[in-house]
XYZ file of C-alpha atoms in Angstrom:
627
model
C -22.071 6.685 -9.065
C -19.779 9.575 -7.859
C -17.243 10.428 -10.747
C -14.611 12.187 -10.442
C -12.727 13.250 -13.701
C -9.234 14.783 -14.670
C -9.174 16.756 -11.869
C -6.313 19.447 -11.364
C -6.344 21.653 -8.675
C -4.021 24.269 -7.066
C -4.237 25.871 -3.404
C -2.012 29.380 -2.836
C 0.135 28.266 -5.966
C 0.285 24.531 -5.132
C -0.547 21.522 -7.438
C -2.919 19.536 -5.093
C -4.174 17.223 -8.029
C -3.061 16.549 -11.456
C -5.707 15.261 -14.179
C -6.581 12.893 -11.065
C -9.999 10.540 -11.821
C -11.501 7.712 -9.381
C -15.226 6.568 -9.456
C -17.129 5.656 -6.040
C -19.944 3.243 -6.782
C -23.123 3.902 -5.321
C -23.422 2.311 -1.587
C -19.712 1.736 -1.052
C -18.065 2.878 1.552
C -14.697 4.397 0.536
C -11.630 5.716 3.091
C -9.774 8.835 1.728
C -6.130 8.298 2.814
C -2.950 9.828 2.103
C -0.506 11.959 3.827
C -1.489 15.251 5.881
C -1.368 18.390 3.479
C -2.188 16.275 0.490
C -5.699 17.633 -0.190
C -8.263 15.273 1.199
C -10.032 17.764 2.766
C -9.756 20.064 -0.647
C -11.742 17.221 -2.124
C -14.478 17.142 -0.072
C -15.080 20.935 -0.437
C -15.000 20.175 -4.179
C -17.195 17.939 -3.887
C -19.607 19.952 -2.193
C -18.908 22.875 -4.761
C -17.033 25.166 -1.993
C -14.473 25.052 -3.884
C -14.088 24.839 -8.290
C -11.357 22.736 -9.945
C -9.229 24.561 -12.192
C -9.546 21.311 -15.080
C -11.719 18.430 -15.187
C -14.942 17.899 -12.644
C -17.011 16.035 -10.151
C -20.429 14.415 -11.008
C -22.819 13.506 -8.286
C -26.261 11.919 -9.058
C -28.784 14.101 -9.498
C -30.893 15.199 -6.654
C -28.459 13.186 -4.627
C -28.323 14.843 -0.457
C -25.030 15.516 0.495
C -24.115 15.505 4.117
C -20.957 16.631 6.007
C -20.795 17.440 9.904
C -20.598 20.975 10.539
C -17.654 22.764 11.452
C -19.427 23.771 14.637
C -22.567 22.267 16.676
C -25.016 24.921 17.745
C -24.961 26.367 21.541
C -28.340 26.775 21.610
C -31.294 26.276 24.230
C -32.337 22.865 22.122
C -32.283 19.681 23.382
C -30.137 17.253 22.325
C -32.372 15.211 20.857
C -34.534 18.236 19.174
C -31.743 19.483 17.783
C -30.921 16.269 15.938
C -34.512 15.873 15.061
C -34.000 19.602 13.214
C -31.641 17.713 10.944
C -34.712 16.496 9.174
C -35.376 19.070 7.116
C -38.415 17.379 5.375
C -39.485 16.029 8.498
C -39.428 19.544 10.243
C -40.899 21.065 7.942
C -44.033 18.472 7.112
C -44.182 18.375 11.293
C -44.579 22.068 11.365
C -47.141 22.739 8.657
C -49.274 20.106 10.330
C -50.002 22.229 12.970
C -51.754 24.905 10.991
C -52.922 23.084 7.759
C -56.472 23.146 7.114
C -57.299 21.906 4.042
C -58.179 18.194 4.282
C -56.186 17.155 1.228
C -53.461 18.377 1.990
C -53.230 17.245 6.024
C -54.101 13.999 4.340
C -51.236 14.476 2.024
C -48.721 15.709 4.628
C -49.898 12.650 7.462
C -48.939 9.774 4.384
C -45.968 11.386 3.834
C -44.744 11.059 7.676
C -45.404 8.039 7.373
C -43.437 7.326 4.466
C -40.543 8.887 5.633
C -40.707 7.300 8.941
C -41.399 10.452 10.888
C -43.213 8.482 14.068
C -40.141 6.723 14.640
C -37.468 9.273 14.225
C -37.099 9.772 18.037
C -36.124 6.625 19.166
C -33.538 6.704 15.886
C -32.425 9.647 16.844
C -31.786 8.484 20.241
C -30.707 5.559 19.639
C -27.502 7.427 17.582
C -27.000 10.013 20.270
C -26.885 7.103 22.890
C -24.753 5.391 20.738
C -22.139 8.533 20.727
C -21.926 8.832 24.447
C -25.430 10.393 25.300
C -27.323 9.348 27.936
C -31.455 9.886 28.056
C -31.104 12.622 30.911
C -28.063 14.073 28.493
C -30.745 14.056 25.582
C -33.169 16.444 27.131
C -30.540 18.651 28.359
C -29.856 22.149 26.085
C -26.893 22.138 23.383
C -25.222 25.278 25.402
C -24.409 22.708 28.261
C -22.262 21.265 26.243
C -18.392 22.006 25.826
C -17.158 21.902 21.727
C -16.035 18.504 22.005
C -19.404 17.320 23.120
C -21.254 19.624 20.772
C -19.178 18.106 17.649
C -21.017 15.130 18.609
C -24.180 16.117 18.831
C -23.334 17.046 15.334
C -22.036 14.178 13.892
C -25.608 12.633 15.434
C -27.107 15.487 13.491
C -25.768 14.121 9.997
C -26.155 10.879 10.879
C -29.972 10.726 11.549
C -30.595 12.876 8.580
C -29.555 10.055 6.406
C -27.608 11.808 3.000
C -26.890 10.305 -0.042
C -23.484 10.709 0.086
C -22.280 11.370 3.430
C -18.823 12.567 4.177
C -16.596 12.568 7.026
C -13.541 14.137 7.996
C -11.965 12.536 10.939
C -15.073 11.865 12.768
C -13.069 9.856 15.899
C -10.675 12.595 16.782
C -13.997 13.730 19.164
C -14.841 10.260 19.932
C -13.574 7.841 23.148
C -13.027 4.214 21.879
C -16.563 3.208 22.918
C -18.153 6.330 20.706
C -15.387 5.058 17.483
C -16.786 1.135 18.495
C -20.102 2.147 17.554
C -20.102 4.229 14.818
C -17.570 1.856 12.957
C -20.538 -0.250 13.566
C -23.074 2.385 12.210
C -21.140 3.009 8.907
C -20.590 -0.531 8.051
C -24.523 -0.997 8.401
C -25.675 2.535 6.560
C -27.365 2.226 3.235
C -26.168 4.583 1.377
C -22.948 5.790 0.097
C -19.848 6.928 2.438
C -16.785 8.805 2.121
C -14.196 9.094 5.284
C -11.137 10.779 5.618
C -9.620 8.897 8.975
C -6.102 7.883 10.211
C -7.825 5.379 12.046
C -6.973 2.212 11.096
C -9.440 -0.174 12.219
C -12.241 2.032 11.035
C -10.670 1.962 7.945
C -10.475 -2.045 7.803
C -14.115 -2.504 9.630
C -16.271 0.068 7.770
C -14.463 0.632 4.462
C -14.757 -1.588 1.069
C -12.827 0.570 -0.531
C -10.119 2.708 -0.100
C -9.289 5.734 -2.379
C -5.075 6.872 -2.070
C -4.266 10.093 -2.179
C -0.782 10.501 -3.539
C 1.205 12.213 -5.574
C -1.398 14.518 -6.994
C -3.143 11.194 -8.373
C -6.296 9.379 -6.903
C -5.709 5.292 -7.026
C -8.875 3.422 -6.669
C -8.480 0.164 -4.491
C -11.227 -2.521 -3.339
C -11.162 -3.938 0.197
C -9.889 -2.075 3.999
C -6.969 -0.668 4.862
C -4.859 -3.699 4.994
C -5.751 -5.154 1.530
C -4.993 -1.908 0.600
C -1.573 -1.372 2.219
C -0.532 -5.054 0.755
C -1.709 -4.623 -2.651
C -0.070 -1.558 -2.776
C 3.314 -2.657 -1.813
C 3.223 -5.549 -4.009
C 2.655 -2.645 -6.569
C 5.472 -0.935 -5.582
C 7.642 -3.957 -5.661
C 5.941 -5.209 -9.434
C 6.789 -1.389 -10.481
C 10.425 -1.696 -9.418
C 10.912 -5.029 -10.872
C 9.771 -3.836 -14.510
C 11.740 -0.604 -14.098
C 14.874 -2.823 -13.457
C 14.121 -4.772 -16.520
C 13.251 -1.580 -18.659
C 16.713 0.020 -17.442
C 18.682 -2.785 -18.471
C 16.964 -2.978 -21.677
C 17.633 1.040 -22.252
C 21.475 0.634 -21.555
C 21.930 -2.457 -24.087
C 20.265 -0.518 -26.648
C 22.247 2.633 -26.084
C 25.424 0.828 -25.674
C 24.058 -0.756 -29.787
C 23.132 2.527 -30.393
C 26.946 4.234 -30.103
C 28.762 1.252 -30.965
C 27.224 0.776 -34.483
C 25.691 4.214 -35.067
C 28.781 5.086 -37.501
C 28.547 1.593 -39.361
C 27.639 1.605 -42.288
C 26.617 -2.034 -41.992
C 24.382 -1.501 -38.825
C 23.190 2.506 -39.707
C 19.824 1.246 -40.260
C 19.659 -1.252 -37.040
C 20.950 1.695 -34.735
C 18.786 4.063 -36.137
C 15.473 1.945 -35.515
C 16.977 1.522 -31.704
C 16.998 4.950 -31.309
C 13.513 5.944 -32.098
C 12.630 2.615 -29.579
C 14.300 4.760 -27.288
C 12.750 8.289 -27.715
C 9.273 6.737 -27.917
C 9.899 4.010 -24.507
C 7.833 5.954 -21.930
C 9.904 6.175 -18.956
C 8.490 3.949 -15.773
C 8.267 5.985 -12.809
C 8.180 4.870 -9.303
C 5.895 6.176 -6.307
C 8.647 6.424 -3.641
C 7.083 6.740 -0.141
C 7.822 9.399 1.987
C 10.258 9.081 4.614
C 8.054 8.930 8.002
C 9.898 10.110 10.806
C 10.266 7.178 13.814
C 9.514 8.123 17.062
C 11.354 7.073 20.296
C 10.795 7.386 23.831
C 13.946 7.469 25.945
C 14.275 4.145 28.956
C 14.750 4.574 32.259
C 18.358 3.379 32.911
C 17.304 2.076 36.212
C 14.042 0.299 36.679
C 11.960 1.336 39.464
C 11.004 -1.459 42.436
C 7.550 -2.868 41.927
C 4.870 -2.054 42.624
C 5.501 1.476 41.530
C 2.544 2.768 42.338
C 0.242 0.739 45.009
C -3.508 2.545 45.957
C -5.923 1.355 49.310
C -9.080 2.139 50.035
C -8.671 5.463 47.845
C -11.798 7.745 46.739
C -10.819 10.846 44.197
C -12.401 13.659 42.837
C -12.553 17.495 42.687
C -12.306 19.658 45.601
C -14.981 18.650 48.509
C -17.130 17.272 45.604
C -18.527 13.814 45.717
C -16.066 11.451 44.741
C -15.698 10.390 41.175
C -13.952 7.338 41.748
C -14.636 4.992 45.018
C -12.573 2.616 47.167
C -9.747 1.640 44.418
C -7.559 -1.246 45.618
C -5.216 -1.611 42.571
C -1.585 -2.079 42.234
C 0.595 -0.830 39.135
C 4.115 -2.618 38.182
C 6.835 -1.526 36.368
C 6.489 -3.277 33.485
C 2.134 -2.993 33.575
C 0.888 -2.315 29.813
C -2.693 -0.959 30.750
C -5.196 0.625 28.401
C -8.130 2.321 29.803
C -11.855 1.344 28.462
C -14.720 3.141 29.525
C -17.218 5.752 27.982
C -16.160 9.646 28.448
C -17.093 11.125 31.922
C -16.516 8.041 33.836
C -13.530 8.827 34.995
C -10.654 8.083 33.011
C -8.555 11.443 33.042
C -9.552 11.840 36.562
C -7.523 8.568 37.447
C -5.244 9.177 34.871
C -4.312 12.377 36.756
C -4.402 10.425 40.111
C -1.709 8.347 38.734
C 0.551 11.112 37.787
C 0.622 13.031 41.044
C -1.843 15.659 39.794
C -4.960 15.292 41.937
C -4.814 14.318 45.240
C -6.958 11.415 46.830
C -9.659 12.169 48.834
C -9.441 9.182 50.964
C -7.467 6.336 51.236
C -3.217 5.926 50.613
C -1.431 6.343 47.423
C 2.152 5.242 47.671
C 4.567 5.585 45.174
C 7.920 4.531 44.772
C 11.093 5.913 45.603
C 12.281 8.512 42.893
C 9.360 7.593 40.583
C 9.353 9.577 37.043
C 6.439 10.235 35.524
C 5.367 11.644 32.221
C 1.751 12.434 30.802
C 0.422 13.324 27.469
C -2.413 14.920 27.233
C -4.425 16.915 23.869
C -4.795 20.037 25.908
C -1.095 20.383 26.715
C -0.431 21.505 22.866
C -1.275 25.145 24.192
C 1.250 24.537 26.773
C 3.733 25.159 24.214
C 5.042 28.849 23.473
C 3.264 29.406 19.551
C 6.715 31.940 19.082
C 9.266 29.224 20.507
C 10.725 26.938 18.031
C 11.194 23.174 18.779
C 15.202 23.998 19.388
C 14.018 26.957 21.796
C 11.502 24.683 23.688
C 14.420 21.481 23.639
C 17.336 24.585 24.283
C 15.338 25.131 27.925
C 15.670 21.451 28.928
C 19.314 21.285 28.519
C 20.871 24.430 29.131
C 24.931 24.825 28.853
C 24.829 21.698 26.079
C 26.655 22.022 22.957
C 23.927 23.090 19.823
C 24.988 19.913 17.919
C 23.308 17.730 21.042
C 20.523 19.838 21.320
C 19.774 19.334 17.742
C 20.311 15.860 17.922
C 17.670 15.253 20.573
C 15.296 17.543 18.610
C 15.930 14.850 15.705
C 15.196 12.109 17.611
C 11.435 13.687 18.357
C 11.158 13.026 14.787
C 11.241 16.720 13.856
C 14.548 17.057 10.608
C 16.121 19.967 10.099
C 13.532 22.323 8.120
C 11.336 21.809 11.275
C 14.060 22.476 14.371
C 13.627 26.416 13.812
C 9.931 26.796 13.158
C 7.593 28.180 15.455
C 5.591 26.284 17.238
C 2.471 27.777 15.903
C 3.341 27.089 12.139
C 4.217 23.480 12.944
C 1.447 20.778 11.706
C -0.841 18.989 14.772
C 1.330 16.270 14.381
C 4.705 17.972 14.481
C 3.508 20.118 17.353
C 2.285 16.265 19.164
C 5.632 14.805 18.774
C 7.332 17.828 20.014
C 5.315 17.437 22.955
C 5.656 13.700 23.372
C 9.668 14.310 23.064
C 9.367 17.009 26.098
C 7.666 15.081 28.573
C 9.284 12.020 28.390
C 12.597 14.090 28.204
C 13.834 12.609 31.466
C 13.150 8.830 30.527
C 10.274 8.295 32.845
C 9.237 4.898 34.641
C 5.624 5.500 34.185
C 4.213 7.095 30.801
C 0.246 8.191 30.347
C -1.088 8.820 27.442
C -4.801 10.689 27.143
C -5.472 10.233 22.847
C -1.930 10.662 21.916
C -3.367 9.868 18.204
C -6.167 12.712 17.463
C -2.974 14.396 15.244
C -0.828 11.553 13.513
C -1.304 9.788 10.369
C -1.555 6.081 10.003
C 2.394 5.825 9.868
C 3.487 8.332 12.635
C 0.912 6.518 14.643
C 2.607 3.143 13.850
C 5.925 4.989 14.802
C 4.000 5.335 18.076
C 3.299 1.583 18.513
C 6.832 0.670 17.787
C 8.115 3.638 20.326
C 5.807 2.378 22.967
C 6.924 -1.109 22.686
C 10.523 -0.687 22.449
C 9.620 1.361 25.718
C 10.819 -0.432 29.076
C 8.679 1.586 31.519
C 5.239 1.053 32.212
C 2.354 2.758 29.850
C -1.041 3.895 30.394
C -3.188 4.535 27.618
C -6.174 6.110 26.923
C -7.221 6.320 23.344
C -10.393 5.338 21.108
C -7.330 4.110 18.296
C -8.365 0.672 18.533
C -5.406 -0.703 16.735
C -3.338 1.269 18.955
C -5.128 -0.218 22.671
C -4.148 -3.937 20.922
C -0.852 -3.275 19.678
C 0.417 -1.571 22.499
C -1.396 -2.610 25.366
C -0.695 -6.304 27.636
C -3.984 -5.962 29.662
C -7.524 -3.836 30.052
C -9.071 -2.025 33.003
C -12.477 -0.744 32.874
C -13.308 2.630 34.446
C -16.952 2.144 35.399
C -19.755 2.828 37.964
C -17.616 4.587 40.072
C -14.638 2.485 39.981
C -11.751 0.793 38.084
C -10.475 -2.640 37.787
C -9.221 -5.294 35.482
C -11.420 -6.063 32.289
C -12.366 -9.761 31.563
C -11.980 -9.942 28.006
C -10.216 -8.639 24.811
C -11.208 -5.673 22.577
C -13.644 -7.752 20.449
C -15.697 -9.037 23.701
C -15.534 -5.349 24.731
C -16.859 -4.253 21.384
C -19.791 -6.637 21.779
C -20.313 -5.333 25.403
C -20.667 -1.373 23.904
C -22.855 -2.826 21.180
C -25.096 -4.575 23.943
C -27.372 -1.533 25.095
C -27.132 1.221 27.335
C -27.337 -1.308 30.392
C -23.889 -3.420 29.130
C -21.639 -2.091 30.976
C -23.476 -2.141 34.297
C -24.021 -6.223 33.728
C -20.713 -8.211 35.770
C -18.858 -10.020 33.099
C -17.569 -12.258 36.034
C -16.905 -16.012 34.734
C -16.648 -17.438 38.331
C -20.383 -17.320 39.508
C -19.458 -19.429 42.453
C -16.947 -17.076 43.508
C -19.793 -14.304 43.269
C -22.092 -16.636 45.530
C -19.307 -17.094 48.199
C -17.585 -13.563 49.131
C -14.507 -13.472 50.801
C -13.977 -11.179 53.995
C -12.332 -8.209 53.029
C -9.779 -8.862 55.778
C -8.772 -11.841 53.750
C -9.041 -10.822 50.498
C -6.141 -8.327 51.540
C -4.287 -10.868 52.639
C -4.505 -13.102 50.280
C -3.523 -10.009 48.024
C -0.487 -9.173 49.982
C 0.887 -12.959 50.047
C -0.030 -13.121 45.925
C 2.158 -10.049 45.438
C 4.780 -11.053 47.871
C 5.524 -14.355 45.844
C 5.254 -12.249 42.466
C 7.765 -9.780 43.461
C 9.653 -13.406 44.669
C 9.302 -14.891 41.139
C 10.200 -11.030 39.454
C 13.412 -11.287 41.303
C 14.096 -14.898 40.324
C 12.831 -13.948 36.194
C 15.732 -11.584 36.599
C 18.428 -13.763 38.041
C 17.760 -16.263 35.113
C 17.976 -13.697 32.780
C 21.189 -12.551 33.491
C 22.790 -16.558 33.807
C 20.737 -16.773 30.109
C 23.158 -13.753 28.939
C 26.212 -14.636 30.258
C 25.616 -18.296 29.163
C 25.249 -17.188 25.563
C 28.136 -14.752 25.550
C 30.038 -17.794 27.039
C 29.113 -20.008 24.253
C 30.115 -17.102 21.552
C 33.769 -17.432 23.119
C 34.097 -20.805 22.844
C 32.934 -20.639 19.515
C 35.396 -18.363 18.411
C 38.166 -20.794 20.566
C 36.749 -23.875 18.728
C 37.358 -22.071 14.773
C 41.060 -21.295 15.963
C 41.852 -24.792 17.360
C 40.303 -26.501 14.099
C 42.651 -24.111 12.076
C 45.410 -24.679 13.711
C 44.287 -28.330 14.436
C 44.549 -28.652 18.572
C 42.832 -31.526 18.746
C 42.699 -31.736 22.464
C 42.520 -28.501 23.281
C 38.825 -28.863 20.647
C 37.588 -32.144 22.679
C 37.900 -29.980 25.451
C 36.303 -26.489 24.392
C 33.703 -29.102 22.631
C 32.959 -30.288 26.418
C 32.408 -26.453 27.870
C 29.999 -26.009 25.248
C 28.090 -28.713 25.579
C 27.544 -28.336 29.803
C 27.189 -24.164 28.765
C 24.449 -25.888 26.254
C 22.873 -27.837 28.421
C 22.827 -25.367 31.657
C 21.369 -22.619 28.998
C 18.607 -25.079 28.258
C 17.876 -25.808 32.399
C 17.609 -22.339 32.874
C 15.803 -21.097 29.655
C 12.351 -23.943 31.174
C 12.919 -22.309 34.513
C 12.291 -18.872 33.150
C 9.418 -19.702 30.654
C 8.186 -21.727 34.022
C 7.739 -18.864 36.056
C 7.113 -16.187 33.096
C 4.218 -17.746 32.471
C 2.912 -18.321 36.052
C 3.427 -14.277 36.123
C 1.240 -13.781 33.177
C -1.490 -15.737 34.890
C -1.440 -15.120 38.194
């Protein structure tokens, strides 16, 4: 058991923790949480003994191996996969004494002890984790310093992982995973035998790995059992038992005080006021944990909706330069109200199409057309250095809308979800997150049609990323996502398309089937998932495939039209009926009696009409979410 005792703690003159305690039981697997900047990260370094609490401590069972990822993976001439063998120190170590032992005892002793520790084994485990974080067998054999820091961080996290600690701790081990790296090792964790402590905003790690989650808040460490959900419920109905006594202990305070100086000068009642007032000296007061205010986030509509399909692509091959083609012979069509996230593993082509999309990289071959006076905005992590580290979020806003009144620049600043103490702070003192919804706020300044996101979540907590889900739905463009936030792809996202092999198209399943897929084998993704084997056995002729395409979208963009045209009679129907409402309550006070039969009638055919066309429209909306 990991205990952790009256801990206070201060960083540069700040009170991180206050007399803060929690136990971990041996095996669990625990999620850190709290706010940015609350100390999470300070706790794993105390844990570790980095760092020394001023009051109180941390016990660990002893002999117990801790293990954290390193801050940076080795650029070395190692493989991959030797380099996660390495982790082993005991392995390593027994491996290389073999080679020059000589005394028949003790090669006896060191051969028995390989093979209690597994040692014959340990490179299909270790390749087994590095293929499970992205890493194919031709990557494995390859040398660390081929690697870019992103990549490296994985090999890393492999490293830790195969060298199986005691108490292993992670500090946001997705932000350098895709969705099908975070897939897996949610997996991993949930399976691992020992005990596990994670820092992560990620929800859905959080609810499948964790059975526990430890809340950082406060200066205070609150222990509770089950994910991220049970966690968030229990709490608020907490919160809401906490305000209910607090109420009750309030109301009880003022009765006695209002006893207290009404009687404290009796005679009579000396004795009954005085015993009031020591109840009130010694009634602890009840305090409440008020949440922080989380700022909401809000992406700006286009006013006028662009003509489907926005963007419409035939025959087209991209890539870099005169290099081969990454992606081949994409025949896809994007609409403007499409809700697509993007599945596939890193370096198959996602950003490449994402930046197809957005005008940034030209096809090689084939036509991309777009429509008229398309906007288009994309997110992506590297574009934080695009921001000037001296400019403030009011300089970098000030740029976009020169000649406007300070008061309106301000206000738009605001509405990126950056208050007042954060307008006129440099850029390079601003948090990750601040610094990602400054750049979220500039480029969808101009209300785009089409907005793509490449992991918009790698710097938001749980509840700025939830602000994200709500932005991107109150959205009324068209959204492409890219992100290995799980609970972000199915909050936000209508439909799936798998970037794979060489190509991209639609994905026949949800995020659980997809989940099963990644957990399949190295060969998953390469299997069809097609339902319609008879269709497979029969292929169409391209010529009338298109066809067949062109007459399906034709009648789509028919039925788009008509969805429209029903919504509007749907509006003005109910405003209608609101009027006649209002008619109807001034002819019963006044007590018109024909002029009621006959408002009575309107409303009824307005009724009735409203009903006609409300069928018609979830008719054809339906027939457009099937088709």
């Amino acid at each position: 058991m990991i205990a952790i005792n009256d801990l206070t703690f201060r960083m540069m003159g700040r009170l991180l923790f206050d007399k803060a305690s929690a136990t971990v039981d041996v095996g669990a697997k625990v999620g850190l949480v709290g706010r940015n900047g609350t100390g999470k990260t300070t706790l794993f370094k105390m844990i570790t003994g980095e760092l020394h609490p001023e009051s109180g401590d941390i016990s660990v069972p002893k002999g117990a191996r801790i293990g954290q990822v390193a801050q940076e993976a080795p650029g070395t001439q190692d493989t991959l996969l030797e380099t996660v063998l390495m982790a082993d120190l005991e392995r390593t170590a027994l491996m290389k004494e073999a080679e020059t032992a000589t005394d028949a005892q003790r090669i006896a002793d060191i051969q028995m002890r390989l093979v209690d520790i597994d040692a014959h084994s340990a490179e299909a485990r270790a390749g087994a984790i590095l293929h499970g974080l992205g890493f194919d067998a031709e990557a494995q054999q390859r040398p660390c310093g081929d690697f870019s820091g992103g990549w490296r961080m994985r090999v890393a996290l492999a490293a830790i992982l195969f060298s199986e600690p005691d108490l292993l701790l992670l500090d946001e081990p997705t932000n350098y995973l895709d969705l099908e790296g975070a897939l897996w090792l949610e997996n991993y964790i949930a399976r691992y035998r020992h005990t596990v402590i994670i820092i992560s905003h990620d929800r859905d790690l959080l609810n499948k790995a964790c059975n526990a989650i430890i809340h950082l808040e406060h200066q205070n460490l609150t222990f509770y059992r089950g994910g991220y959900d049970t966690f968030e419920r229990t709490r608020a109905e907490r919160l809401m038992l906490q305000g209910k006594m607090k109420e009750k202990q309030d109301a009880k305070r003022k009765h006695m005080e209002a006893f207290v100086t009404r009687f404290r000068a009796k005679a009579s009642k000396a004795r009954q006021a005085q015993s009031r007032l020591k109840a009130l000296e010694k009634m602890q007061e009840i305090s409440i944990a008020v949440d922080e205010r989380v700022a909401p986030l809000s992406f700006p509509s286009p006013k006028k909706e662009a003509a489907s399909p926005i963007i419409n692509m035939e025959s087209v091959n991209v890539g870099y330069g005169d290099a081969k083609p990454i992606l081949k012979n994409l025949n896809l069509r994007l609409d403007a109200d499409d809700r697509i996230a993007l599945l596939g593993a890193n370096g198959n082509g996602k950003s490449t199409f994402a930046k197809l999309l957005s005008n940034r990289l030209q096809e090689q071959a084939g036509s991309v057309t777009r429509a008229d006076k398309l906007r288009i905005a994309m997110f992506a992590q590297h574009q934080l250095d695009d921001l000037v580290p001296e400019q403030s979020p009011y300089d970098h806003v000030r740029k976009l809308m020169p000649g406007e009144p300070e008061g309106k620049v301000r206000g738009r600043v605001a509405r990126m979800g950056l208050g007042a103490d954060k307008m006129d702070t440099k850029a390079q003192d601003l948090s990750g997150g601040e610094r990602a919804r400054l750049l979220l706020g500039i480029v969808t300044f101009d209300a785009p049609h089409l907005l793509i996101l490449d992991e918009p979540t790698n710097h938001l907590d749980i509840d700025s990323r939830e602000q994200l889900v709500m932005a991107l739905n109150d959205f009324n463009g068209a959204v492409i996502l890219i992100s290995h936030d799980r609970h972000l792809v199915e909050a936000s996202a209508e439909s799936l398309w798998l970037v794979n092999n060489g190509t991209v198209g639609p994905y026949d399943g949800d995020m659980e089937d997809y989940k099963k897929l990644i957990l399949k084998g190295p060969d998953a993704e390469s299997k069809p998932r097609k339902k319609d084997v008879e269709s497979e056995a029969q292929p169409v002729k391209k010529q009338e495939k298109r066809k067949d395409a062109a007459q399906l979208r034709l009648e789509q963009d028919a039925t788009r039209k008509r969805v429209k045209q029903l919504e509007g009679i749907m509006k003005k129907a109910e405003e209608a009926i609101q009027k006649l409402d209002k008619l109807l309550a001034q002819a019963s006070t006044n007590r018109e009696v024909g002029r009621i039969r006959e408002l009575a009638t309107k409303k009824a055919e307005f009724e009735r009409r409203l009903v006609e066309v409300e069928n018609e429209w979830l008719k054809l909306s339906s027939e457009l979410e099937t088709s």
